[in-house]
CSV table of C-alpha atoms in Angstrom, one decimal:
chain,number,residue,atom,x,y,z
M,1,UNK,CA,14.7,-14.6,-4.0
M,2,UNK,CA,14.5,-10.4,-3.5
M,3,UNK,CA,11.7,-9.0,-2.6
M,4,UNK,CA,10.8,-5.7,-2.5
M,5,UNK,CA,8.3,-4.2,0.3
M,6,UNK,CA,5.4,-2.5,-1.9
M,7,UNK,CA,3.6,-1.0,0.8
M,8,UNK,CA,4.9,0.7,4.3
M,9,UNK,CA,5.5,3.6,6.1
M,10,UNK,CA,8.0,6.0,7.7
M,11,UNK,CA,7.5,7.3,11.3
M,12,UNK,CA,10.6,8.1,12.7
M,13,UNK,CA,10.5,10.2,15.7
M,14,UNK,CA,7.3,9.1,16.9
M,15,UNK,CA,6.8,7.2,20.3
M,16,UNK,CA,3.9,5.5,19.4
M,17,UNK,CA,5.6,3.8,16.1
M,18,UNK,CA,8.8,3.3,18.2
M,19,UNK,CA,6.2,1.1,20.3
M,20,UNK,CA,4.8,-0.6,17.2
M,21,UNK,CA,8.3,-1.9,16.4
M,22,UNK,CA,9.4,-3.3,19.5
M,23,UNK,CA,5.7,-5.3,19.7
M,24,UNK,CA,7.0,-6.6,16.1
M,25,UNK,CA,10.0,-7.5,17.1
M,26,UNK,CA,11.8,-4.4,15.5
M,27,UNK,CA,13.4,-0.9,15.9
M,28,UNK,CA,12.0,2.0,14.7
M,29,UNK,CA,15.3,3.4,13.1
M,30,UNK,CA,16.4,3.8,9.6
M,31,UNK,CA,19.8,1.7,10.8
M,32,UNK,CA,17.4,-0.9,12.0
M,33,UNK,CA,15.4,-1.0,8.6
M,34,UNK,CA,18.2,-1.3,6.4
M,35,UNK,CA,20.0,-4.2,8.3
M,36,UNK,CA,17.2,-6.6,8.2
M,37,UNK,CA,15.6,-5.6,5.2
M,38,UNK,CA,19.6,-6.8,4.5
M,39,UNK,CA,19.1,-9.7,6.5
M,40,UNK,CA,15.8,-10.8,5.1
M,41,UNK,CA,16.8,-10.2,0.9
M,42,UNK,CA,14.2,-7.1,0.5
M,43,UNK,CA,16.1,-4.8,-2.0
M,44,UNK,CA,13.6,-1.7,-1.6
M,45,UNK,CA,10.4,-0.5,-0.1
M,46,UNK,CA,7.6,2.1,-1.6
M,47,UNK,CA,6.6,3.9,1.5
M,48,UNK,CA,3.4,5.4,1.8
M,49,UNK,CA,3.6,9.2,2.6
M,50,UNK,CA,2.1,10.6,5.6
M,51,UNK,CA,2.3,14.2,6.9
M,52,UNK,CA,2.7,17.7,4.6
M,53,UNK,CA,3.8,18.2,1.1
M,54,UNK,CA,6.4,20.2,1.2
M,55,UNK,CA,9.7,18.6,-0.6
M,56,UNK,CA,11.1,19.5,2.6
M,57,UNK,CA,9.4,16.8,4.8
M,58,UNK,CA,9.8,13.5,2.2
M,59,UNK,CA,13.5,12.5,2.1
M,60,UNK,CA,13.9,9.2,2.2
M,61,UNK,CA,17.0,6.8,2.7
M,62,UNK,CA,18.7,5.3,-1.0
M,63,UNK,CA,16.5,2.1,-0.2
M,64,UNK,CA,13.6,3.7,-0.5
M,65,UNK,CA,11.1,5.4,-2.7
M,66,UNK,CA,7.6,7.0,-1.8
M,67,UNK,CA,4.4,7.9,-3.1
M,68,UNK,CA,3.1,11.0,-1.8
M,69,UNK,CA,0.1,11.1,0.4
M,70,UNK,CA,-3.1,12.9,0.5
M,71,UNK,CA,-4.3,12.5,4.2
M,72,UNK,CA,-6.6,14.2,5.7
M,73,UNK,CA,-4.8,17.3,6.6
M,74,UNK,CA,-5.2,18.3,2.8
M,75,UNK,CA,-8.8,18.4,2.8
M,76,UNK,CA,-9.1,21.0,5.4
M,77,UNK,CA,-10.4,24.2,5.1
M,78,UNK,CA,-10.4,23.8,1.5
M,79,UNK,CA,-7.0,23.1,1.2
M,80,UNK,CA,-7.6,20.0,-1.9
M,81,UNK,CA,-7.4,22.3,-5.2
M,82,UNK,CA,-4.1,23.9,-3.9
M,83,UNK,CA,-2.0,20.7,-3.3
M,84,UNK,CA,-1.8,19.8,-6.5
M,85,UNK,CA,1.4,22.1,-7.9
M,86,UNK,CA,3.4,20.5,-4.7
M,87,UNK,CA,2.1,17.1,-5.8
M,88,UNK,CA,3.3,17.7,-9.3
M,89,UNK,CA,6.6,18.4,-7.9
M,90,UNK,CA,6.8,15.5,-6.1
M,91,UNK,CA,5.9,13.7,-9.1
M,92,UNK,CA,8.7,15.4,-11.0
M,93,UNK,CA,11.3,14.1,-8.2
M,94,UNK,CA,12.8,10.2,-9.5
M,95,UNK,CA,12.4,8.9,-6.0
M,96,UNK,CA,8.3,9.5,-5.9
M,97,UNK,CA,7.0,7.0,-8.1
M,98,UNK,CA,2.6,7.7,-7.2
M,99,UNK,CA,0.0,9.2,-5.3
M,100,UNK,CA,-1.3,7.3,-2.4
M,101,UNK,CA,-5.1,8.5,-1.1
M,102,UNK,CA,-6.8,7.7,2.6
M,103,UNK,CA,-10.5,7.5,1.6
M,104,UNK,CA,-12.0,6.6,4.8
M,105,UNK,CA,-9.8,8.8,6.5
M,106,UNK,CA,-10.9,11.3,4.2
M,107,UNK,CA,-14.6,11.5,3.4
M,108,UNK,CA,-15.1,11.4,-0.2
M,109,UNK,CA,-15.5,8.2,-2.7
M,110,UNK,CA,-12.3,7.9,-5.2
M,111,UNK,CA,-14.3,8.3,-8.4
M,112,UNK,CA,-15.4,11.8,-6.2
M,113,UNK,CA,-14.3,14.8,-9.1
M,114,UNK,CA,-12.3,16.3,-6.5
M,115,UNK,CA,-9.6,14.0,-6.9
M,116,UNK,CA,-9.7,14.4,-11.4
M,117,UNK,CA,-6.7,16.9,-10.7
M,118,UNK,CA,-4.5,14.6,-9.3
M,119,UNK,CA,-5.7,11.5,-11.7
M,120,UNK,CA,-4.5,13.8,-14.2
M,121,UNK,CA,-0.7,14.4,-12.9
M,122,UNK,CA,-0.9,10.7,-12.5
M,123,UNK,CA,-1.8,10.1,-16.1
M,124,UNK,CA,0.9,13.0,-17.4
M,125,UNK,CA,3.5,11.4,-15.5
M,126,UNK,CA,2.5,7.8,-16.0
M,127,UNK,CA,2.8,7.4,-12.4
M,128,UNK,CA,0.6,4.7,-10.0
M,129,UNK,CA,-2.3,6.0,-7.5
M,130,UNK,CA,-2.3,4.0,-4.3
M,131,UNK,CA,-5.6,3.6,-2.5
M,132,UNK,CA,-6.4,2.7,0.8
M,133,UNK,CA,-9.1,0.3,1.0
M,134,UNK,CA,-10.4,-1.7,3.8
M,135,UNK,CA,-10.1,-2.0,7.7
M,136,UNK,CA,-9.4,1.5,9.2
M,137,UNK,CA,-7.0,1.8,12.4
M,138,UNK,CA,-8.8,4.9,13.8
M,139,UNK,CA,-13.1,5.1,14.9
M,140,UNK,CA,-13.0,8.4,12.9
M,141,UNK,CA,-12.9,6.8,9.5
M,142,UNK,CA,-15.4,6.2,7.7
M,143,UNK,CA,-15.8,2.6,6.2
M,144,UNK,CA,-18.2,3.3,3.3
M,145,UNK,CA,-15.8,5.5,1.6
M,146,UNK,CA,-12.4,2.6,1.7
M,147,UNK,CA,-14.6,-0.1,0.3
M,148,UNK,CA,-13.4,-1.6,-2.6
M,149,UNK,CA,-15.8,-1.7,-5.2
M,150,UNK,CA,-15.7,2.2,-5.1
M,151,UNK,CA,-12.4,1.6,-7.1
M,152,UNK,CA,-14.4,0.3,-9.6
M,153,UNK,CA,-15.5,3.6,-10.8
M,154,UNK,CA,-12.8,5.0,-10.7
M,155,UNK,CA,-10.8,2.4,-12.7
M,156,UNK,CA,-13.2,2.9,-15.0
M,157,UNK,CA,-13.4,6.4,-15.7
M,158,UNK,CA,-9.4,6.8,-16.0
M,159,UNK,CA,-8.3,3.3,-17.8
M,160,UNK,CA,-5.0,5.1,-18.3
M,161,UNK,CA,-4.3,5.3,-14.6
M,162,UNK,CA,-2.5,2.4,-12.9
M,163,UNK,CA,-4.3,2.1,-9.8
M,164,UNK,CA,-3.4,-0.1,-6.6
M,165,UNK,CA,-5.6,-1.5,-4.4
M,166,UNK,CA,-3.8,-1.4,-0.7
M,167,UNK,CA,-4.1,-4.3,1.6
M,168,UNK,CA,-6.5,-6.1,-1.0
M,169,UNK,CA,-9.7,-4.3,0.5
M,170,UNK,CA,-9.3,-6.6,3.7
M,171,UNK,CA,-12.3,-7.7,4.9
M,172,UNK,CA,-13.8,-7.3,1.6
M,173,UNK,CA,-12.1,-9.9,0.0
M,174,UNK,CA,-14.8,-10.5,-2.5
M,175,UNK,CA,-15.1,-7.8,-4.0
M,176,UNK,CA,-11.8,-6.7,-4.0
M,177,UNK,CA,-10.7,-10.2,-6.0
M,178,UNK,CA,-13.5,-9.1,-8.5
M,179,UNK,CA,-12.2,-5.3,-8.8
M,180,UNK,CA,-8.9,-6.4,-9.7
M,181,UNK,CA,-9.9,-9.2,-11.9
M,182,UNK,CA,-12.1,-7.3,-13.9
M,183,UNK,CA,-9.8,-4.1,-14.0
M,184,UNK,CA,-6.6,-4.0,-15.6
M,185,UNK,CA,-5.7,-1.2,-14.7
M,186,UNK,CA,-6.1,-1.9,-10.9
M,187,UNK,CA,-3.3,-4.4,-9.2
M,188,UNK,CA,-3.5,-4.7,-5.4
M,189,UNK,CA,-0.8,-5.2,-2.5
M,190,UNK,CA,-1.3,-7.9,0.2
M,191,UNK,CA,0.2,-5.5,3.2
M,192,UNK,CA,-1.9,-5.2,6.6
M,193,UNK,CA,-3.2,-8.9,6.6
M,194,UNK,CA,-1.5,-9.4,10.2
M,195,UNK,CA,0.3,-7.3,12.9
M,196,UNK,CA,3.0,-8.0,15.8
M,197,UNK,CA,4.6,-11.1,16.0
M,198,UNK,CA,3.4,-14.8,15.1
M,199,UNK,CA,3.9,-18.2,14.7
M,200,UNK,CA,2.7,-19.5,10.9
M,201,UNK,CA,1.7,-22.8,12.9
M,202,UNK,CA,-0.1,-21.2,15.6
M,203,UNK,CA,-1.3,-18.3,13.4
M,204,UNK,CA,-2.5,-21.0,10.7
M,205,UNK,CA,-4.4,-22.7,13.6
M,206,UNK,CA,-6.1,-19.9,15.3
M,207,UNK,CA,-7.2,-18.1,11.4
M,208,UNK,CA,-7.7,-21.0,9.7
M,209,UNK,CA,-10.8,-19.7,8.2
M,210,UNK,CA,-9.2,-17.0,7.3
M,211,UNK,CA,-6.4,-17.6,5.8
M,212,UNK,CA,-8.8,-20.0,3.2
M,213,UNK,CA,-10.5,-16.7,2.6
M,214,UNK,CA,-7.4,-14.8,1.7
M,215,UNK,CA,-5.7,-18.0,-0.7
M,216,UNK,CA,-9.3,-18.5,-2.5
M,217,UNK,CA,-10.0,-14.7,-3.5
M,218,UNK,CA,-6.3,-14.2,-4.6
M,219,UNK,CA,-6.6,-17.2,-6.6
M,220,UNK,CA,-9.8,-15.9,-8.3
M,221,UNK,CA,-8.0,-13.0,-9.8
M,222,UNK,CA,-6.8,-15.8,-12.4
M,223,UNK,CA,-3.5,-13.2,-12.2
M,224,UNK,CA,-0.6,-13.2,-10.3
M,225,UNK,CA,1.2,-10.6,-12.1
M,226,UNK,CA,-1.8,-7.9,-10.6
M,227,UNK,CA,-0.6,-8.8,-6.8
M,228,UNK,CA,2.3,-7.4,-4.8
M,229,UNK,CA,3.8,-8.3,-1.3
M,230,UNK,CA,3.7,-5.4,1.4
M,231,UNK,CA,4.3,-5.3,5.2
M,232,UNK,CA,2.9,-1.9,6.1
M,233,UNK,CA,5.7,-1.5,8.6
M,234,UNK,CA,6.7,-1.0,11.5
M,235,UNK,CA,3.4,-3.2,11.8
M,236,UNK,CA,4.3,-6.5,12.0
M,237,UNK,CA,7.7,-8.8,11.6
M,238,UNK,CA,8.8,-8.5,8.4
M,239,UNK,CA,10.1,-12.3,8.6
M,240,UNK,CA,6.7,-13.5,10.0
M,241,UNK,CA,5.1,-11.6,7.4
M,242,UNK,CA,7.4,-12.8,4.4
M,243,UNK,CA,6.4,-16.6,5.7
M,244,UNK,CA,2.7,-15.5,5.9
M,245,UNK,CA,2.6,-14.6,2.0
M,246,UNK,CA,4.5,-17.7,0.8
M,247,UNK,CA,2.0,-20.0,2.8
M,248,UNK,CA,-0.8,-18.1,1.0
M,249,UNK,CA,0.6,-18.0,-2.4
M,250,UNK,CA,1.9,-20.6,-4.9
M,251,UNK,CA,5.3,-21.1,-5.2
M,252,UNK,CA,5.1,-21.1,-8.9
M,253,UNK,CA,4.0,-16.9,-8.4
M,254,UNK,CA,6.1,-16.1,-5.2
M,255,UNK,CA,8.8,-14.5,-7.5
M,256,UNK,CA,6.1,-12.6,-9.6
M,257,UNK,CA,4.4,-11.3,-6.3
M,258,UNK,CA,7.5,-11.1,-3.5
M,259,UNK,CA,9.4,-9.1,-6.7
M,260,UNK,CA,8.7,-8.8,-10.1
M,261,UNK,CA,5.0,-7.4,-9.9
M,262,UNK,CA,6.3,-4.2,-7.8
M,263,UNK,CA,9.3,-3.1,-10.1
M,264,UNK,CA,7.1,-3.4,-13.0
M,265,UNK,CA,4.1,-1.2,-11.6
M,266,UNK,CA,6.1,0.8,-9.5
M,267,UNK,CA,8.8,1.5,-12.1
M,268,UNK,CA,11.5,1.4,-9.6
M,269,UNK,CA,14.6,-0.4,-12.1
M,270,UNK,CA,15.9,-2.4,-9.6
């Protein structure tokens, strides 16, 4: 079966990633990437731009396309309304196939009107918007703003935008299952569930409660075709991870969600 990675990220050159991937059982190297993403039948990955916008800073290995990101760095001193002719040419390149956004990170909801400039490009070039929703990796964030119902509104007031939900709003399983079902314009990927290295057996054991949480509200979208595997490397094991997802979802959709789901949305022809 290929797969293709729908959600991770590229930090090469930083210590505290290189530490990341040894605690998952991986190198932080391009080399390292390739060979097991080889090893492991994953045919591409969408990674999740950090960082500037220049052009400059998002070249990416032939494996690999990106969405590029709007951290936090854009918001400040007013920065917002000037990023959006170096996100257009982004957009114009083949390799960037969305936007992603950091609410939480950043502190405004995703239906906010300061984003309508960059729902546009997405709309003009019929590209995805990737949102962060959920957990939040540093005490700076601010939860309120990554919840996933706020996507609601915003699925709303651009149906013409393909929107996807990152990591499935994780804790908020709920209402992240009822965003998605009731949007169609809103898939979801099912990166960040798990870090570092597991055992299924043990991991099944210890999150047992858990893991019933994470089968029952992916089966309530009624809709396999709106739900994509991600790892969010250099994370967690990518094999761990790949054996996490099948346990959670039917075999009868593991195709649809491990590959077919992300080369539809994400347009990436492969």
């Amino acid at each position: 079966m290929k797969i293709i990675d729908a959600h991770m990220h590229d930090y090469q050159n930083s210590p505290y990633f290189d530490q990341i991937a040894r605690d998952a059982g991986h190198e932080n190297s391009e080399e390292h990437l390739r060979q097991v993403y080889r090893q492991l039948g994953i045919v591409g990955g969408v990674v999740m731009g950090n960082g500037g916008l220049s052009l400059q800073e998002h070249c990416y290995p032939d494996f690999l396309h990106y969405c590029i990101g709007l951290d936090s760095s854009c918001f400040a001193d007013g920065r917002l309304p000037d990023c959006a002719d170096l996100v257009e040419a982004h957009l114009q390149r083949q390799n960037c196939v969305g936007i992603k956004l950091y609410p939480g990170y950043s502190y405004y909801y995703v239906f906010d009107k300061v984003y309508d400039p960059f729902y546009r490009l997405a709309q003009k070039y019929q590209k995805p918007v990737a949102i962060h929703t959920g957990d939040t990796s540093m005490e700076t964030a601010i939860l309120k703003y990554a919840h996933p119902l706020t996507l609601d509104e915003a699925a709303v007031r651009w149906p013409k935008v393909q929107f996807v939900m990152c990591h499935f709003g994780n804790p908020w399983l709920t209402d992240a299952a009822e965003v998605v079902a009731k949007n169609p314009n809103v898939a979801a990927d099912l990166s960040g569930w798990a870090v570092g290295r597991f055992s299924l057996g043990d991991f099944a054991d210890q999150y047992s409660g858990y893991l019933q949480q994470l089968r029952t509200w992916t089966g309530y979208v009624g809709d396999y075709s709106q739900l994509m595997f991600g790892t969010d490397w250099p994370l967690v094991n990518l094999s761990d991870y790949i054996d996490l997802i099948r346990y959670l979802i039917p075999e009868r959709a593991q195709e649809q969600v491990f590959f077919e789901n992300a080369n539809r949305i994400w347009a990436l022809g492969l």
